[in-house]
Amino acid sequence: MPQPVVAAVQGYCLGFGFELALMADVRIAADDAVFALPEAGLGVAVDAGGDLRIAREAGAGWAKLLALTGRRIDAATAERLGLVQLVVPGAGLDAEARALTAEMAANAPLAVQGIKRSIDAYADAALPAALDRVAMTAALTLTSEDAAEGYGAKAARRPPHFRGA
């Protein structure tokens, strides 16, 4: 997409929702936002590259900590890690997101699109090959016995008993 995308996040931003937000060019979070990748606790891999995008923005160690544990982080921590660019009071989230998009839209479209393409080309240079690996891992885990156990355990509100199968 040639135009900048701004994600405005309020409340829980978990799993694919977090991954979707990470796909945006700029992320603004309400001060009550909570972020996590809980997939491993369900027996499945992170399937849309959110872990890779966290590694790009915050480093491999943070990507591994968040993806391997499913830990939740608050908006202030996400901002400190570079996963969101601004944290605002919840009541001001919509106005801040609209003001930011208006500020970007007021600039020359060709320049904005060129800047976005250049930054993306640099930041995402290895992303296509890594996303191929993510897709293979996701396919394997989504069809595994562990995935069935993880989702079943969550529905039954009990701890999962994974076997690695």
mmCIF file of C-alpha atoms in Angstrom:
data_model
loop_
_atom_site.group_PDB
_atom_site.id
_atom_site.type_symbol
_atom_site.label_atom_id
_atom_site.label_comp_id
_atom_site.label_asym_id
_atom_site.label_seq_id
_atom_site.Cartn_x
_atom_site.Cartn_y
_atom_site.Cartn_z
ATOM 1 C CA MET A 1 0.000 0.000 0.000
ATOM 2 C CA PRO A 2 1.639 3.273 -1.025
ATOM 3 C CA GLN A 3 -0.122 5.461 1.564
ATOM 4 C CA PRO A 4 1.007 5.524 5.204
ATOM 5 C CA VAL A 5 -1.122 3.423 7.546
ATOM 6 C CA VAL A 6 -1.682 4.557 11.133
ATOM 7 C CA ALA A 7 -2.924 2.057 13.724
ATOM 8 C CA ALA A 8 -4.777 3.414 16.756
ATOM 9 C CA VAL A 9 -4.847 0.801 19.525
ATOM 10 C CA GLN A 10 -7.030 0.830 22.615
ATOM 11 C CA GLY A 11 -7.592 -2.005 25.088
ATOM 12 C CA TYR A 12 -6.390 -5.527 24.385
ATOM 13 C CA CYS A 13 -4.257 -6.029 21.277
ATOM 14 C CA LEU A 14 -3.465 -9.743 21.295
ATOM 15 C CA GLY A 15 -2.327 -12.320 18.755
ATOM 16 C CA PHE A 16 -3.268 -11.437 15.207
ATOM 17 C CA GLY A 17 -4.564 -8.045 16.368
ATOM 18 C CA PHE A 18 -1.058 -7.212 17.609
ATOM 19 C CA GLU A 19 0.424 -8.547 14.384
ATOM 20 C CA LEU A 20 -1.973 -6.419 12.344
ATOM 21 C CA ALA A 21 -1.015 -3.318 14.323
ATOM 22 C CA LEU A 22 2.676 -4.115 13.752
ATOM 23 C CA MET A 23 2.017 -4.051 9.992
ATOM 24 C CA ALA A 24 1.049 -0.361 10.198
ATOM 25 C CA ASP A 25 3.604 2.330 9.454
ATOM 26 C CA VAL A 26 2.943 4.221 12.684
ATOM 27 C CA ARG A 27 1.236 2.987 15.842
ATOM 28 C CA ILE A 28 -0.503 5.132 18.446
ATOM 29 C CA ALA A 29 -1.712 3.472 21.641
ATOM 30 C CA ALA A 30 -4.130 4.570 24.316
ATOM 31 C CA ASP A 31 -2.556 4.417 27.755
ATOM 32 C CA ASP A 32 -4.774 1.416 28.585
ATOM 33 C CA ALA A 33 -3.543 -0.704 25.645
ATOM 34 C CA VAL A 34 -2.142 -4.179 26.340
ATOM 35 C CA PHE A 35 -0.095 -6.142 23.802
ATOM 36 C CA ALA A 36 0.793 -9.854 23.598
ATOM 37 C CA LEU A 37 1.470 -12.779 21.285
ATOM 38 C CA PRO A 38 -0.167 -15.686 23.176
ATOM 39 C CA GLU A 39 0.097 -18.213 20.319
ATOM 40 C CA ALA A 40 2.781 -20.481 21.848
ATOM 41 C CA GLY A 41 0.541 -21.102 24.851
ATOM 42 C CA LEU A 42 -2.142 -22.320 22.447
ATOM 43 C CA GLY A 43 0.226 -24.691 20.671
ATOM 44 C CA VAL A 44 0.589 -22.677 17.479
ATOM 45 C CA ALA A 45 3.263 -20.470 15.963
ATOM 46 C CA VAL A 46 2.952 -16.753 15.426
ATOM 47 C CA ASP A 47 1.597 -16.849 11.890
ATOM 48 C CA ALA A 48 1.615 -13.353 10.404
ATOM 49 C CA GLY A 49 5.180 -12.265 11.111
ATOM 50 C CA GLY A 50 4.501 -10.309 14.297
ATOM 51 C CA ASP A 51 7.504 -11.876 15.990
ATOM 52 C CA LEU A 52 9.685 -10.842 13.050
ATOM 53 C CA ARG A 53 8.385 -7.291 13.169
ATOM 54 C CA ILE A 54 9.058 -7.131 16.909
ATOM 55 C CA ALA A 55 12.604 -8.363 16.228
ATOM 56 C CA ARG A 56 13.012 -5.599 13.634
ATOM 57 C CA GLU A 57 11.671 -2.875 15.940
ATOM 58 C CA ALA A 58 12.809 -3.985 19.412
ATOM 59 C CA GLY A 59 15.449 -6.666 18.833
ATOM 60 C CA ALA A 60 15.514 -10.455 18.691
ATOM 61 C CA GLY A 61 15.661 -10.842 22.480
ATOM 62 C CA TRP A 62 12.400 -8.968 23.007
ATOM 63 C CA ALA A 63 10.766 -10.820 20.110
ATOM 64 C CA LYS A 64 11.729 -14.143 21.660
ATOM 65 C CA LEU A 65 10.668 -13.118 25.170
ATOM 66 C CA LEU A 66 7.247 -11.941 24.035
ATOM 67 C CA ALA A 67 6.562 -14.719 21.497
ATOM 68 C CA LEU A 68 7.950 -17.601 23.555
ATOM 69 C CA THR A 69 6.204 -16.624 26.795
ATOM 70 C CA GLY A 70 3.032 -14.878 25.627
ATOM 71 C CA ARG A 71 3.706 -12.179 28.214
ATOM 72 C CA ARG A 72 1.582 -9.074 28.073
ATOM 73 C CA ILE A 73 3.125 -5.621 27.982
ATOM 74 C CA ASP A 74 1.471 -2.284 28.628
ATOM 75 C CA ALA A 75 1.459 0.712 26.310
ATOM 76 C CA ALA A 76 4.352 2.436 28.093
ATOM 77 C CA THR A 77 6.571 -0.636 27.661
ATOM 78 C CA ALA A 78 5.534 -0.988 24.016
ATOM 79 C CA GLU A 79 6.516 2.645 23.465
ATOM 80 C CA ARG A 80 9.858 2.180 25.233
ATOM 81 C CA LEU A 81 10.573 -0.812 22.972
ATOM 82 C CA GLY A 82 9.673 1.123 19.820
ATOM 83 C CA LEU A 83 6.608 -1.030 19.099
ATOM 84 C CA VAL A 84 4.369 2.036 19.317
ATOM 85 C CA GLN A 85 5.437 5.557 18.520
ATOM 86 C CA LEU A 86 3.002 7.507 20.704
ATOM 87 C CA VAL A 87 0.989 6.800 23.859
ATOM 88 C CA VAL A 88 -1.935 9.095 24.599
ATOM 89 C CA PRO A 89 -4.851 9.148 27.056
ATOM 90 C CA GLY A 90 -7.651 6.914 25.793
ATOM 91 C CA ALA A 91 -10.079 9.800 25.364
ATOM 92 C CA GLY A 92 -7.641 11.515 22.982
ATOM 93 C CA LEU A 93 -6.708 8.501 20.853
ATOM 94 C CA ASP A 94 -9.076 9.136 17.954
ATOM 95 C CA ALA A 95 -8.229 12.852 17.748
ATOM 96 C CA GLU A 96 -4.480 12.150 17.888
ATOM 97 C CA ALA A 97 -4.706 9.485 15.166
ATOM 98 C CA ARG A 98 -6.755 11.783 12.930
ATOM 99 C CA ALA A 99 -4.361 14.700 13.500
ATOM 100 C CA LEU A 100 -1.358 12.539 12.648
ATOM 101 C CA THR A 101 -2.933 11.208 9.455
ATOM 102 C CA ALA A 102 -3.929 14.752 8.452
ATOM 103 C CA GLU A 103 -0.343 15.904 9.055
ATOM 104 C CA MET A 104 0.961 13.148 6.754
ATOM 105 C CA ALA A 105 -1.747 13.758 4.140
ATOM 106 C CA ALA A 106 -0.821 17.443 3.960
ATOM 107 C CA ASN A 107 2.590 16.535 2.540
ATOM 108 C CA ALA A 108 3.416 15.880 -1.117
ATOM 109 C CA PRO A 109 1.976 12.459 -2.069
ATOM 110 C CA LEU A 110 4.905 11.379 -4.263
ATOM 111 C CA ALA A 111 7.394 12.303 -1.564
ATOM 112 C CA VAL A 112 5.410 10.511 1.156
ATOM 113 C CA GLN A 113 5.060 7.373 -0.971
ATOM 114 C CA GLY A 114 8.748 7.428 -1.921
ATOM 115 C CA ILE A 115 9.858 7.854 1.676
ATOM 116 C CA LYS A 116 7.618 4.992 2.784
ATOM 117 C CA ARG A 117 8.920 2.700 -0.010
ATOM 118 C CA SER A 118 12.554 3.511 0.782
ATOM 119 C CA ILE A 119 12.224 2.922 4.518
ATOM 120 C CA ASP A 120 10.253 -0.292 3.960
ATOM 121 C CA ALA A 121 12.837 -1.583 1.473
ATOM 122 C CA TYR A 122 15.588 -1.065 4.022
ATOM 123 C CA ALA A 123 13.709 -2.244 7.124
ATOM 124 C CA ASP A 124 12.104 -5.264 5.447
ATOM 125 C CA ALA A 125 15.024 -6.448 3.280
ATOM 126 C CA ALA A 126 15.006 -9.988 4.717
ATOM 127 C CA LEU A 127 11.294 -10.123 5.527
ATOM 128 C CA PRO A 128 9.956 -12.046 2.477
ATOM 129 C CA ALA A 129 12.208 -15.082 3.059
ATOM 130 C CA ALA A 130 11.512 -14.996 6.795
ATOM 131 C CA LEU A 131 7.747 -14.827 6.171
ATOM 132 C CA ASP A 132 8.038 -17.966 4.029
ATOM 133 C CA ARG A 133 9.505 -19.761 7.059
ATOM 134 C CA VAL A 134 6.746 -18.335 9.256
ATOM 135 C CA ALA A 135 4.077 -19.693 6.893
ATOM 136 C CA MET A 136 5.617 -23.189 6.976
ATOM 137 C CA THR A 137 5.865 -23.177 10.772
ATOM 138 C CA ALA A 138 2.300 -21.894 11.092
ATOM 139 C CA ALA A 139 0.989 -24.628 8.794
ATOM 140 C CA LEU A 140 2.772 -27.311 10.795
ATOM 141 C CA THR A 141 1.643 -26.062 14.198
ATOM 142 C CA LEU A 142 -1.946 -25.278 13.238
ATOM 143 C CA THR A 143 -2.483 -28.915 12.223
ATOM 144 C CA SER A 144 -0.666 -30.383 15.224
ATOM 145 C CA GLU A 145 -2.054 -32.272 18.198
ATOM 146 C CA ASP A 146 -0.563 -29.524 20.368
ATOM 147 C CA ALA A 147 -2.799 -26.938 18.687
ATOM 148 C CA ALA A 148 -5.887 -29.051 19.372
ATOM 149 C CA GLU A 149 -4.750 -29.472 22.981
ATOM 150 C CA GLY A 150 -3.977 -25.769 23.387
ATOM 151 C CA TYR A 151 -7.325 -24.570 22.105
ATOM 152 C CA GLY A 152 -9.169 -27.338 23.972
ATOM 153 C CA ALA A 153 -7.417 -26.465 27.219
ATOM 154 C CA LYS A 154 -8.197 -22.777 26.777
ATOM 155 C CA ALA A 155 -11.875 -23.558 26.160
ATOM 156 C CA ALA A 156 -11.969 -25.853 29.203
ATOM 157 C CA ARG A 157 -10.083 -23.265 31.290
ATOM 158 C CA ARG A 158 -7.361 -25.727 32.251
ATOM 159 C CA PRO A 159 -3.607 -25.781 31.724
ATOM 160 C CA PRO A 160 -2.563 -27.399 28.432
ATOM 161 C CA HIS A 161 -0.562 -30.632 28.364
ATOM 162 C CA PHE A 162 1.610 -30.372 25.251
ATOM 163 C CA ARG A 163 3.402 -33.422 23.851
ATOM 164 C CA GLY A 164 5.291 -31.887 20.944
ATOM 165 C CA ALA A 165 3.200 -33.680 18.369
#
